[in-house]
PDB file of C-alpha atoms in Angstrom:
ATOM      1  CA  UNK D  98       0.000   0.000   0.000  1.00  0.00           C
ATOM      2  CA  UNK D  99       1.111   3.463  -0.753  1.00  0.00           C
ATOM      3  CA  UNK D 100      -0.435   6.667   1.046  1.00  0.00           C
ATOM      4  CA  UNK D 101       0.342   9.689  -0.823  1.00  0.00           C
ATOM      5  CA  UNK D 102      -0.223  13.331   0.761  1.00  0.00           C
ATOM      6  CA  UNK D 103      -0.361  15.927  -1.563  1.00  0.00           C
ATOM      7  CA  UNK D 104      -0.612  19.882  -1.877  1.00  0.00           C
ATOM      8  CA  UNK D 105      -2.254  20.753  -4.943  1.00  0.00           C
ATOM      9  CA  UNK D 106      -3.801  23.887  -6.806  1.00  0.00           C
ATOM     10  CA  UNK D 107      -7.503  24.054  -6.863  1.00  0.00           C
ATOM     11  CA  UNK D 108      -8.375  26.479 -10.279  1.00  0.00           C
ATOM     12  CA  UNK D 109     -11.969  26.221  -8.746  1.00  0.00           C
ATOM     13  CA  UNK D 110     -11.357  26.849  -5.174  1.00  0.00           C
ATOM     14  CA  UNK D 111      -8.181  29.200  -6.480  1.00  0.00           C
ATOM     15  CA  UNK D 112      -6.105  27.734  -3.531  1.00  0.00           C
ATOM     16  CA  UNK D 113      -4.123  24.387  -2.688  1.00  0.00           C
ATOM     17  CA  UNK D 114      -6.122  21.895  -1.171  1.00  0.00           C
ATOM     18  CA  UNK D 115      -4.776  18.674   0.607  1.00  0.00           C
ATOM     19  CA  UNK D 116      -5.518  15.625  -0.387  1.00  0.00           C
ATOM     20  CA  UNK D 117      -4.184  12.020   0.590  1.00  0.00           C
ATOM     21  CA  UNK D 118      -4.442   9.021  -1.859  1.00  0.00           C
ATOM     22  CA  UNK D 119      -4.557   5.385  -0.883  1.00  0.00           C
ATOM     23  CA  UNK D 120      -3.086   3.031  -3.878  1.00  0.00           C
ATOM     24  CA  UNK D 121      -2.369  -0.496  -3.826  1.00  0.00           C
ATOM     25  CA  UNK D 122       1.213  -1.679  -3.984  1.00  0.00           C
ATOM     26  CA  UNK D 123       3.141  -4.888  -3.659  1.00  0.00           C
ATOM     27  CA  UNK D 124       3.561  -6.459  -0.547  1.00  0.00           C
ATOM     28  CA  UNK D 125       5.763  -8.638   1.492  1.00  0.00           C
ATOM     29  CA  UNK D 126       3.625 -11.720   0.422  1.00  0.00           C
ATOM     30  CA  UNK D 127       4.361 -10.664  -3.323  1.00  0.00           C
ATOM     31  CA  UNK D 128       7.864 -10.556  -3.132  1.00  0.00           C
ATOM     32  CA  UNK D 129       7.986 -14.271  -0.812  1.00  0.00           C
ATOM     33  CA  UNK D 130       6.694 -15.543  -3.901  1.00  0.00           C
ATOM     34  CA  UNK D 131       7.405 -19.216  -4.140  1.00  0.00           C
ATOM     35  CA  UNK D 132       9.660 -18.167  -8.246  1.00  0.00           C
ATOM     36  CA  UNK D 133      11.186 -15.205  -6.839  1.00  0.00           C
ATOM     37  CA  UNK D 134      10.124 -13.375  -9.375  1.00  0.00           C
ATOM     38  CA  UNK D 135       9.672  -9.394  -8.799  1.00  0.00           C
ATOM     39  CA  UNK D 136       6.231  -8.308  -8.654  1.00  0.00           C
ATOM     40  CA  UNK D 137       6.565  -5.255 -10.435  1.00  0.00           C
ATOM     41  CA  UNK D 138       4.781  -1.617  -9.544  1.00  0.00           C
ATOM     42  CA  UNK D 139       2.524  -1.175 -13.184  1.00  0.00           C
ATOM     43  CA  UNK D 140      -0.665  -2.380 -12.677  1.00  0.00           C
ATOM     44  CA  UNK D 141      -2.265  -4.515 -14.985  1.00  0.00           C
ATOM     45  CA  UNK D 142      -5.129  -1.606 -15.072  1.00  0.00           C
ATOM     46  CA  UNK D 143      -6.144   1.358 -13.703  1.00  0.00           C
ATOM     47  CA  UNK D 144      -7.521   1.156  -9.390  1.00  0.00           C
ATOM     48  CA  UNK D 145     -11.130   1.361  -9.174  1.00  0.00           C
ATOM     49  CA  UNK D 146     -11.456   3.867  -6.978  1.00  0.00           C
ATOM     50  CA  UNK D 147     -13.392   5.369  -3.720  1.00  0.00           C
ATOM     51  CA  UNK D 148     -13.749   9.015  -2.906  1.00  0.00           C
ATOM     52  CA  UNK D 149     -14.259   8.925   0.604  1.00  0.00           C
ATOM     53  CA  UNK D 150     -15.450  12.037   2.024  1.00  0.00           C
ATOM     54  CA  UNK D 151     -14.951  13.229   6.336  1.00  0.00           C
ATOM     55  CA  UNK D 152     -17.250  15.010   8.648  1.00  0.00           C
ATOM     56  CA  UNK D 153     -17.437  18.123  10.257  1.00  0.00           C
ATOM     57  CA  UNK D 154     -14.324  19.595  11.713  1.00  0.00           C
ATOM     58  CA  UNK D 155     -11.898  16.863  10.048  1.00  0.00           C
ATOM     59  CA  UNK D 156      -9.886  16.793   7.188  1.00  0.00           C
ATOM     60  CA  UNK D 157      -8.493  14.718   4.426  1.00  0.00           C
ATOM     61  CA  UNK D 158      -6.435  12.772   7.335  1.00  0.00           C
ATOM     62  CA  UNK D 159      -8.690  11.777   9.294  1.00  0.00           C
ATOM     63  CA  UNK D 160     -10.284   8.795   7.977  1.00  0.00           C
ATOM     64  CA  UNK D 161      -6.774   7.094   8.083  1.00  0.00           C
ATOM     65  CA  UNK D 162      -5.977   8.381  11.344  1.00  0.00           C
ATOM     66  CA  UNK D 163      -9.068   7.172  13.367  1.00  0.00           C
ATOM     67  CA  UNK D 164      -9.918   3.631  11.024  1.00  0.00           C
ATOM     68  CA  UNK D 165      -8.156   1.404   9.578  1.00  0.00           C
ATOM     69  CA  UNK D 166      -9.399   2.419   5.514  1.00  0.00           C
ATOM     70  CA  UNK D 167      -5.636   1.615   4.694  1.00  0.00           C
ATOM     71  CA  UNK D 168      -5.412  -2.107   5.597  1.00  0.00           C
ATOM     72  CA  UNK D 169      -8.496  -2.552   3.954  1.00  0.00           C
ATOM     73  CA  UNK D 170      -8.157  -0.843   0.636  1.00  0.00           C
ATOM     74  CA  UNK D 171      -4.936  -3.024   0.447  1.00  0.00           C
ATOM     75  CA  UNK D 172      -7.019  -6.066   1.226  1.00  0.00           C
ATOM     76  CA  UNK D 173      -9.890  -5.437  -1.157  1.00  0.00           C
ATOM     77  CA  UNK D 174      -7.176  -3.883  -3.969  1.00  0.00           C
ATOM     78  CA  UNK D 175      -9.030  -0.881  -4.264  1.00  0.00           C
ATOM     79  CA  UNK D 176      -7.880   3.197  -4.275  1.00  0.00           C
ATOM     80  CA  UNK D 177      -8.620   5.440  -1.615  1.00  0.00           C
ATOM     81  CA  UNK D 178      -8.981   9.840  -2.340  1.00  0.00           C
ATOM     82  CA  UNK D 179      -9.769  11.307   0.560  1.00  0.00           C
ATOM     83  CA  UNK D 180      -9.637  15.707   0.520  1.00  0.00           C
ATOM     84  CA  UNK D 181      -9.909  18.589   2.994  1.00  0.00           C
ATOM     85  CA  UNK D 182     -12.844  20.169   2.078  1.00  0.00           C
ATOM     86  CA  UNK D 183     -12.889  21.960   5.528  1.00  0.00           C
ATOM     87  CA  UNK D 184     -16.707  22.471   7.094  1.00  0.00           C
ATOM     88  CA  UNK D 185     -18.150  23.688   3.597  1.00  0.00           C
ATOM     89  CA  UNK D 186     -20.474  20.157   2.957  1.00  0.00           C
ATOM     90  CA  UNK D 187     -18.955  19.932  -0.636  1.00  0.00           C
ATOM     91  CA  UNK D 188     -21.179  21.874  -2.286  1.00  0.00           C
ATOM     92  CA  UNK D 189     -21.612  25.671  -3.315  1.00  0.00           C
ATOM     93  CA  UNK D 190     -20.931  27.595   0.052  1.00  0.00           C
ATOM     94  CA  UNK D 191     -20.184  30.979   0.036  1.00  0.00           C
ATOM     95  CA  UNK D 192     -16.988  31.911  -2.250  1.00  0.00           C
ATOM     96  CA  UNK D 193     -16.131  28.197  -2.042  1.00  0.00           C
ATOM     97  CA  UNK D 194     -17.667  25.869  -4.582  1.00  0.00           C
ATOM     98  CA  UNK D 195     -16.323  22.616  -3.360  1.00  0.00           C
ATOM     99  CA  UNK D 196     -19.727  20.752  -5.342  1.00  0.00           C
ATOM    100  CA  UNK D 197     -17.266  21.473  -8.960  1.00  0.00           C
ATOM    101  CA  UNK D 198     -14.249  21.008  -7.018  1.00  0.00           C
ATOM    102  CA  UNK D 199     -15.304  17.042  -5.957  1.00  0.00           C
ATOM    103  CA  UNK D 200     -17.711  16.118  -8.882  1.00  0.00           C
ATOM    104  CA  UNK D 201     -15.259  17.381 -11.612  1.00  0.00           C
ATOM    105  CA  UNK D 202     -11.711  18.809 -10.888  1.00  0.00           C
ATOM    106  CA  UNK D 203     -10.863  16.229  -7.703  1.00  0.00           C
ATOM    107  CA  UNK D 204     -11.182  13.302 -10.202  1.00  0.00           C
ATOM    108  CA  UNK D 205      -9.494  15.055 -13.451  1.00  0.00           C
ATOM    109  CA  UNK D 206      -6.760  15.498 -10.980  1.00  0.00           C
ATOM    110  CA  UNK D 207      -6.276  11.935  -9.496  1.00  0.00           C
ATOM    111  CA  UNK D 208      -7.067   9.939 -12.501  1.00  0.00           C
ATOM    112  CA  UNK D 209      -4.938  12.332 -14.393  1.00  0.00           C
ATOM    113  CA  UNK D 210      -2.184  11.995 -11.775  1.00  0.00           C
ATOM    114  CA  UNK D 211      -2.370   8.651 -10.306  1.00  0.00           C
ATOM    115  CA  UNK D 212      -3.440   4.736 -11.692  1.00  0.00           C
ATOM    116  CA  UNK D 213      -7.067   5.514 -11.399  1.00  0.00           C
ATOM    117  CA  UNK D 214      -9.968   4.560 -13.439  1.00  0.00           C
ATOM    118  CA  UNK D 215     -12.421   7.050 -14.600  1.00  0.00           C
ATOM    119  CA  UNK D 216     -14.849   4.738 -15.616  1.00  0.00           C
ATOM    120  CA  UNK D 217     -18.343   4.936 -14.171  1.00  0.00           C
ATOM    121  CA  UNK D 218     -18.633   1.397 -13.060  1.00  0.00           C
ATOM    122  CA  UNK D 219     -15.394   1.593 -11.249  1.00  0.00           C
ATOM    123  CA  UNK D 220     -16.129   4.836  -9.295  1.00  0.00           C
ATOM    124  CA  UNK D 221     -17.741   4.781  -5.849  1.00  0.00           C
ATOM    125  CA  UNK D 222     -18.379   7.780  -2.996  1.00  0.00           C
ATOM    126  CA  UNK D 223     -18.973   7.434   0.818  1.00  0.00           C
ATOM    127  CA  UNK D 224     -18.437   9.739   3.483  1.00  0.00           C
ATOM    128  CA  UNK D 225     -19.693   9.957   7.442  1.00  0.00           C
ATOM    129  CA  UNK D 226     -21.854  12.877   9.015  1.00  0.00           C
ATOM    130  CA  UNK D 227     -21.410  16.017   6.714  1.00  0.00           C
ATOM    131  CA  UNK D 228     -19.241  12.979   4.247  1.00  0.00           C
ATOM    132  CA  UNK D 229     -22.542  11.199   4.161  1.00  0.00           C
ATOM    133  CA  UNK D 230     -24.118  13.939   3.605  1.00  0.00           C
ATOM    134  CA  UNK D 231     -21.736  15.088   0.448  1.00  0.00           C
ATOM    135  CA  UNK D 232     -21.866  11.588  -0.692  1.00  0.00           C
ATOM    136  CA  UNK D 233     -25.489  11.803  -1.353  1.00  0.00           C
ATOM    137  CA  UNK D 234     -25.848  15.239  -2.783  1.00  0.00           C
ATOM    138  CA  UNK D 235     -22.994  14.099  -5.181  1.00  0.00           C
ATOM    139  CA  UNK D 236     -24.692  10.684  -5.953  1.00  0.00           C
ATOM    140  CA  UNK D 237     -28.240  12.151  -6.181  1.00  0.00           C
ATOM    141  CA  UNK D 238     -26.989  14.999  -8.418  1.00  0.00           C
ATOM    142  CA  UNK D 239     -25.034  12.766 -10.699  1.00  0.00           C
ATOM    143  CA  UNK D 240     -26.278   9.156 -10.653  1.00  0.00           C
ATOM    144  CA  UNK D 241     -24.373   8.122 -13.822  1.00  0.00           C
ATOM    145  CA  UNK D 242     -21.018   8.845 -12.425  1.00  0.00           C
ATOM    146  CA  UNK D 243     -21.658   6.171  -9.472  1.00  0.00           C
ATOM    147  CA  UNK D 244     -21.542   2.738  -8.919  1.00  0.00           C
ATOM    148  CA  UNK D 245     -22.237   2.640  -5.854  1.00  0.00           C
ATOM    149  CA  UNK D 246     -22.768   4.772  -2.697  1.00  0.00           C
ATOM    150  CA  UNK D 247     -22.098   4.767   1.065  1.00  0.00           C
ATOM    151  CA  UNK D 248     -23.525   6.920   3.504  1.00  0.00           C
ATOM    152  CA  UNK D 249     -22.782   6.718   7.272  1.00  0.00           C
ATOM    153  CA  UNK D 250     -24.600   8.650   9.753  1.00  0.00           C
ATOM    154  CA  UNK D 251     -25.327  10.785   7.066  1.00  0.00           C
ATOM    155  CA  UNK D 252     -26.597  14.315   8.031  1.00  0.00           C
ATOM    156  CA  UNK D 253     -29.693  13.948   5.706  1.00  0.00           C
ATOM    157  CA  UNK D 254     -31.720  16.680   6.209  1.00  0.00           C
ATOM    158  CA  UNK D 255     -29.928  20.519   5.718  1.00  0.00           C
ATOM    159  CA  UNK D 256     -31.277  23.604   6.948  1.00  0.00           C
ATOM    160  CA  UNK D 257     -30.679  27.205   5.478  1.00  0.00           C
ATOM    161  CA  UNK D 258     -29.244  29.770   8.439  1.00  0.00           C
ATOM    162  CA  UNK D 259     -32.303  32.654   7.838  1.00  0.00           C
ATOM    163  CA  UNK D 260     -34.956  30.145   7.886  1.00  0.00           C
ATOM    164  CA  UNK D 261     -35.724  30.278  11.579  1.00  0.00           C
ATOM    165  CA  UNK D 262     -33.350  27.580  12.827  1.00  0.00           C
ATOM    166  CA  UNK D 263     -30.256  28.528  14.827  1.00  0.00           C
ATOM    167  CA  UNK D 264     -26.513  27.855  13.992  1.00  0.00           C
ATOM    168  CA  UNK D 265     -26.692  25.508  17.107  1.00  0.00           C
ATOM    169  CA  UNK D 266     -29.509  23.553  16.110  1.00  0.00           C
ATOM    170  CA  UNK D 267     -28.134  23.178  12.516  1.00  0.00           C
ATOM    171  CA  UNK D 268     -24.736  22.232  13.621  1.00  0.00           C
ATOM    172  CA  UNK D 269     -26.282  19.852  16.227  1.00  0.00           C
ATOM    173  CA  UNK D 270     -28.615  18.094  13.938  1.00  0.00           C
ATOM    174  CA  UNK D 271     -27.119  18.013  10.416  1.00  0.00           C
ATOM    175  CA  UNK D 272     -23.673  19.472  10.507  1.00  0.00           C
ATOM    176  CA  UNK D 273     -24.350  21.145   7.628  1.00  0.00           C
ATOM    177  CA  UNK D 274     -24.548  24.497   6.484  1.00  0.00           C
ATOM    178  CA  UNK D 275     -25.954  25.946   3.478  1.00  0.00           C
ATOM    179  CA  UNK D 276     -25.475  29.136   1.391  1.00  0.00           C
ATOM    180  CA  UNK D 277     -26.620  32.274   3.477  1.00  0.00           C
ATOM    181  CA  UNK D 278     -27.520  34.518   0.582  1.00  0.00           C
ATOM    182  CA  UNK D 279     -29.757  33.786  -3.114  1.00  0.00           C
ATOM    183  CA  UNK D 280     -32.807  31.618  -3.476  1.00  0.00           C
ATOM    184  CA  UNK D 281     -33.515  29.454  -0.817  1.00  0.00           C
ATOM    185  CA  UNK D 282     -36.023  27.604  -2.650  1.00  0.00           C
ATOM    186  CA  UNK D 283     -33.296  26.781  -5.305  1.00  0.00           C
ATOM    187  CA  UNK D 284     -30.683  25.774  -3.073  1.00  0.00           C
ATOM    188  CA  UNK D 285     -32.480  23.841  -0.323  1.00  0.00           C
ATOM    189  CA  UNK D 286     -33.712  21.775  -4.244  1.00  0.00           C
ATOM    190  CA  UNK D 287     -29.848  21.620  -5.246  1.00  0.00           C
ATOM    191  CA  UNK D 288     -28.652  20.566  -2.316  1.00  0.00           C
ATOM    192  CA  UNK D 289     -31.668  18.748  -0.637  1.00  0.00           C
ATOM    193  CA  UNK D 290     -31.102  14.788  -0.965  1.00  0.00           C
ATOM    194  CA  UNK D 291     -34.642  14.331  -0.556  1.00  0.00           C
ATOM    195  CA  UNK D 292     -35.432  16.296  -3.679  1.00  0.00           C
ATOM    196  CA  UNK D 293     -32.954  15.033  -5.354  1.00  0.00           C
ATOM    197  CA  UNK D 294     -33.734  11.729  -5.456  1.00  0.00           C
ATOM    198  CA  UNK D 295     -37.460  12.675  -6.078  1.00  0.00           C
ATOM    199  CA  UNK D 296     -36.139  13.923  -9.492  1.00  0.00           C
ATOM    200  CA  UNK D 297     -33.725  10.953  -9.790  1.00  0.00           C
ATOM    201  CA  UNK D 298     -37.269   8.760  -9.993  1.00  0.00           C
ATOM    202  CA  UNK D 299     -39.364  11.230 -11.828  1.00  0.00           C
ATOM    203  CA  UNK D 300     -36.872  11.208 -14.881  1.00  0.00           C
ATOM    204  CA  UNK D 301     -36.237   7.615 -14.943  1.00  0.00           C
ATOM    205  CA  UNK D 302     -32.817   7.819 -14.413  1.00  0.00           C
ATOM    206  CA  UNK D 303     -31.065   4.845 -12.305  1.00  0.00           C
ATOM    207  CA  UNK D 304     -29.951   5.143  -9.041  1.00  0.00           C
ATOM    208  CA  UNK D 305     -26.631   3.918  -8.453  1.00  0.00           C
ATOM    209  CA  UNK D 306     -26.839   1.101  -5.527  1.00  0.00           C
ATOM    210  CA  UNK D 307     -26.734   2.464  -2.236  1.00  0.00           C
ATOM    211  CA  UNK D 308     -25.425   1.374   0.810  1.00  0.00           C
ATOM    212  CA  UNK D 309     -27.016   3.559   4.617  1.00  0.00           C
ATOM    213  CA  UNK D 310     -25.648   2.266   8.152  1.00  0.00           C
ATOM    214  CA  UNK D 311     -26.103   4.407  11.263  1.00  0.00           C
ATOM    215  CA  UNK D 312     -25.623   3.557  15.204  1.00  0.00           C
ATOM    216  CA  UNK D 313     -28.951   2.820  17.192  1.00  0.00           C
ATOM    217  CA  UNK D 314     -28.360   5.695  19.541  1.00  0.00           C
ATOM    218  CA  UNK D 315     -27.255   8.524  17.036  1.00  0.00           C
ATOM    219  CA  UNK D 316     -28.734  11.257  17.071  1.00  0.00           C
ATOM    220  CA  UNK D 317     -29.083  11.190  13.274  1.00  0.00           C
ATOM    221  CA  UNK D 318     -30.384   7.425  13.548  1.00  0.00           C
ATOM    222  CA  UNK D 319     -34.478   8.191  12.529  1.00  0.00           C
ATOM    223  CA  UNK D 320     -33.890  10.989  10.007  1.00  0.00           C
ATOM    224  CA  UNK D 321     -31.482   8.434   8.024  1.00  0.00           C
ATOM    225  CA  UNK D 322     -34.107   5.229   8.522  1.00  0.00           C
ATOM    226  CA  UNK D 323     -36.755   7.711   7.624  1.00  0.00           C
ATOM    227  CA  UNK D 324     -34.088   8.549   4.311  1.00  0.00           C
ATOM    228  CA  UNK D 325     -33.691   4.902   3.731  1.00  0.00           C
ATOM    229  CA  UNK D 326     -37.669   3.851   3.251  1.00  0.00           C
ATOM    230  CA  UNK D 327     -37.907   7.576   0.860  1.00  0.00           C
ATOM    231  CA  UNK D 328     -35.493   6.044  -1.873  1.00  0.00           C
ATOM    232  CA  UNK D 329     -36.783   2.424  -1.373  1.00  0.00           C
ATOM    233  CA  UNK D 330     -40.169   4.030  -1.883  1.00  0.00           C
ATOM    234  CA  UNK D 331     -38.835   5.835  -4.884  1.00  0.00           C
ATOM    235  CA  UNK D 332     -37.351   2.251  -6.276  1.00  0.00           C
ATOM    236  CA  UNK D 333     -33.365   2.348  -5.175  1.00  0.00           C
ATOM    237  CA  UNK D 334     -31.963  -0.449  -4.189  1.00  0.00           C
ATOM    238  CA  UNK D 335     -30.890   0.213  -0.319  1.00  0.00           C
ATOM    239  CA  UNK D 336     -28.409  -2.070   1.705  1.00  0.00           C
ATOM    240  CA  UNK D 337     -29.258  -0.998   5.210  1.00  0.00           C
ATOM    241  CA  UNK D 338     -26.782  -2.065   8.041  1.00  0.00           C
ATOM    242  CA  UNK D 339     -27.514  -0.990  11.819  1.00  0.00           C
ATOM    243  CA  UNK D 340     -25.462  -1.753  15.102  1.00  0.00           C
ATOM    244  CA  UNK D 341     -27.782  -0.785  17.934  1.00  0.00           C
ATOM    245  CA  UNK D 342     -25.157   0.027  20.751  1.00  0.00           C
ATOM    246  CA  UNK D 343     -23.052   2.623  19.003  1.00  0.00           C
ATOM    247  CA  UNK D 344     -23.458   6.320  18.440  1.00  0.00           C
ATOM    248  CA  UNK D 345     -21.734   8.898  16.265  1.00  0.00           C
ATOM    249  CA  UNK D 346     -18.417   7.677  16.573  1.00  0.00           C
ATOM    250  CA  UNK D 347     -15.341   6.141  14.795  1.00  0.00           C
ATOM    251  CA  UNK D 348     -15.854   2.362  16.171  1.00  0.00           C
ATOM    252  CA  UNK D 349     -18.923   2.781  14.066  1.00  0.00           C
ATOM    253  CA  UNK D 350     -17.586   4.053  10.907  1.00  0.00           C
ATOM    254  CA  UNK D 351     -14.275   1.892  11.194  1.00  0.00           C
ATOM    255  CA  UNK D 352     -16.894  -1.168  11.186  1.00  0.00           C
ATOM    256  CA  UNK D 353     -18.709   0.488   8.371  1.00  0.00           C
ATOM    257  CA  UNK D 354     -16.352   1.177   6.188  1.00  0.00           C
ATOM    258  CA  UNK D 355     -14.666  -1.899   5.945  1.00  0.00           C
ATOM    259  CA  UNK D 356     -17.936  -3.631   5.326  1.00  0.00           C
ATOM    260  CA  UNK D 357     -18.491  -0.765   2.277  1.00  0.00           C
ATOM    261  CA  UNK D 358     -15.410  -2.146   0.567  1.00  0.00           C
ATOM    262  CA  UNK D 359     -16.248  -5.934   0.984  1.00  0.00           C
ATOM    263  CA  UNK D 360     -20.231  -5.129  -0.101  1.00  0.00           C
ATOM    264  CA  UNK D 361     -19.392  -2.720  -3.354  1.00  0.00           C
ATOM    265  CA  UNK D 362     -20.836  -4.944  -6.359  1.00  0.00           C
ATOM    266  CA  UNK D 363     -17.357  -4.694  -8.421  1.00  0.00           C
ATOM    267  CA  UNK D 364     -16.591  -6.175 -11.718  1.00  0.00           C
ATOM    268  CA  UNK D 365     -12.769  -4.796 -12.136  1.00  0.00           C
ATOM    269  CA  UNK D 366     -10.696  -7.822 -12.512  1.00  0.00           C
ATOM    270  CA  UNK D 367      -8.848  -6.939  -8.419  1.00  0.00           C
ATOM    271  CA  UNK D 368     -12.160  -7.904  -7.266  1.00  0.00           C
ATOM    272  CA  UNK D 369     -12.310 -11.365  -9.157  1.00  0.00           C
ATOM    273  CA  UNK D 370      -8.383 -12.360  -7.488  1.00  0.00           C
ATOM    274  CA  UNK D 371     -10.424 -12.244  -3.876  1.00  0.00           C
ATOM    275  CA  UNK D 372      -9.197 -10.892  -0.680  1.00  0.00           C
ATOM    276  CA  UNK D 373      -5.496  -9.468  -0.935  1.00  0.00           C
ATOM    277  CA  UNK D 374      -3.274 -11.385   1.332  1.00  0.00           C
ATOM    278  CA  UNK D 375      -1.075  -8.942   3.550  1.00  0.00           C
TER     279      UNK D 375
END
């Protein structure tokens, strides 16, 4: 496995943005190799590939630091793009339009840069809280791009600061934030996952399949089952996973995520070699 941190120049954010990149590499088993042959570093093809997206008040490190997303990409021989995308719920906030940044110039830049595929059926998103969140509004926006989705104690239901609710409440019950100033009507509809996947079913489009786990005592636990039976309703296919004792928490999304990479419904030839030994 090789975890690459890099520094690079956003044209849309018109800054440098961190990002860290999880690729698949040879490993001790490889070179024990009964012929002694070197494995060597080309891939056959290009990594399928996972954008994997944090929560509120973390960055593009901390999904390796708190889980263990490195010993199972390795494993399951799949890449790993993680970003800083700092409280701003990857969309349109502000000055900051992180929704281009991740849904256009984040993958020109790491397929462009780095062994990984561009191709629909080998691109997957998942994030936790305000990541969950992002996943879906990215998913729900653009199902064609998306084989498959995982949110985890996703932050499902946005509010708009001006509409009554305080920063508290919103920050406490969604973690997300949405633009303060233009049409609130067209925003909450942009970046509203329940509207979005309302027009997802009205235009006949497919949803990409979809994977929802949350802890039994989140706080976010009824407004993501209530989430899960709106786009089963609206015919997506919905792999729900549940663990009653845990809350928001890391535990939780370690177990999550590893069970993301093992569920994904893959067709790259990694997947068809099995587990990776380590």
């Amino acid at each position: 496995m090789a975890k690459i941190t890099c520094n690079i120049i956003s044209q849309v954010l018109k800054r440098t943005v961190d990002i860290t990149v999880i690729i698949p590499t040879p490993t001790i088993p490889d070179a024990l190799n009964p012929e002694g042959k070197r494995v060597s570093y080309i891939p056959a093809e290009k990594y399928p590939v996972i954008y994997l997206l944090h929560g509120f008040g973390n960055n593009h490190a901390t999904w390796s630091g708190y889980t263990n997303v490195e010993l199972y990409a390795e494993e399951n021989q799949i890449a790993v793009v993680n970003l800083s995308a700092e409280n701003k719920a990857y969309i349109e906030n502000g000055m900051d339009d992180f929704f281009t940044f991740v849904s256009q110039e984040l993958p020109e830049m790491v397929c462009g840069l780095f062994p990984i595929s561009d191709k629909p059926e080998n691109t997957y998103i998942a994030g936790l809280s305000m990541g969950g969140y992002g996943t879906l509004v990215h998913s729900l926006r653009h199902p064609e791009r998306f084989a498959a989705v995982g949110a985890f104690s996703a932050a499902v239901m946005p509010k708009k600061p001006g509409s009554g609710v305080s920063m508290e409440e919103i920050k406490k019950e969604s973690e997300v934030e949405l633009p303060g100033d233009g049409d609130p009507d067209v925003y909450l509809a942009d970046f509203q996952p329940s509207v979005l996947a309302e027009r997802i079913a009205k235009s006949g489009k497919k949803f990409p399949k979809m994977y929802m786990a949350c802890g039994g005592q989140d706080a976010l636990f009824e407004q993501n089952k209530k989430f899960r039976d709106k786009l089963i309703s609206l015919g997506a296919d919905v792999t729900w996973d549940e663990i009653e004792q845990y809350k928001h928490e890391w535990r939780f999304w370690d177990i999550q995520i590893e069970k993301f990479m093992e569920w994904i419904p893959r067709t790259d030839s990694y997947k068809a070699g099995g587990k990776r030994q380590i």
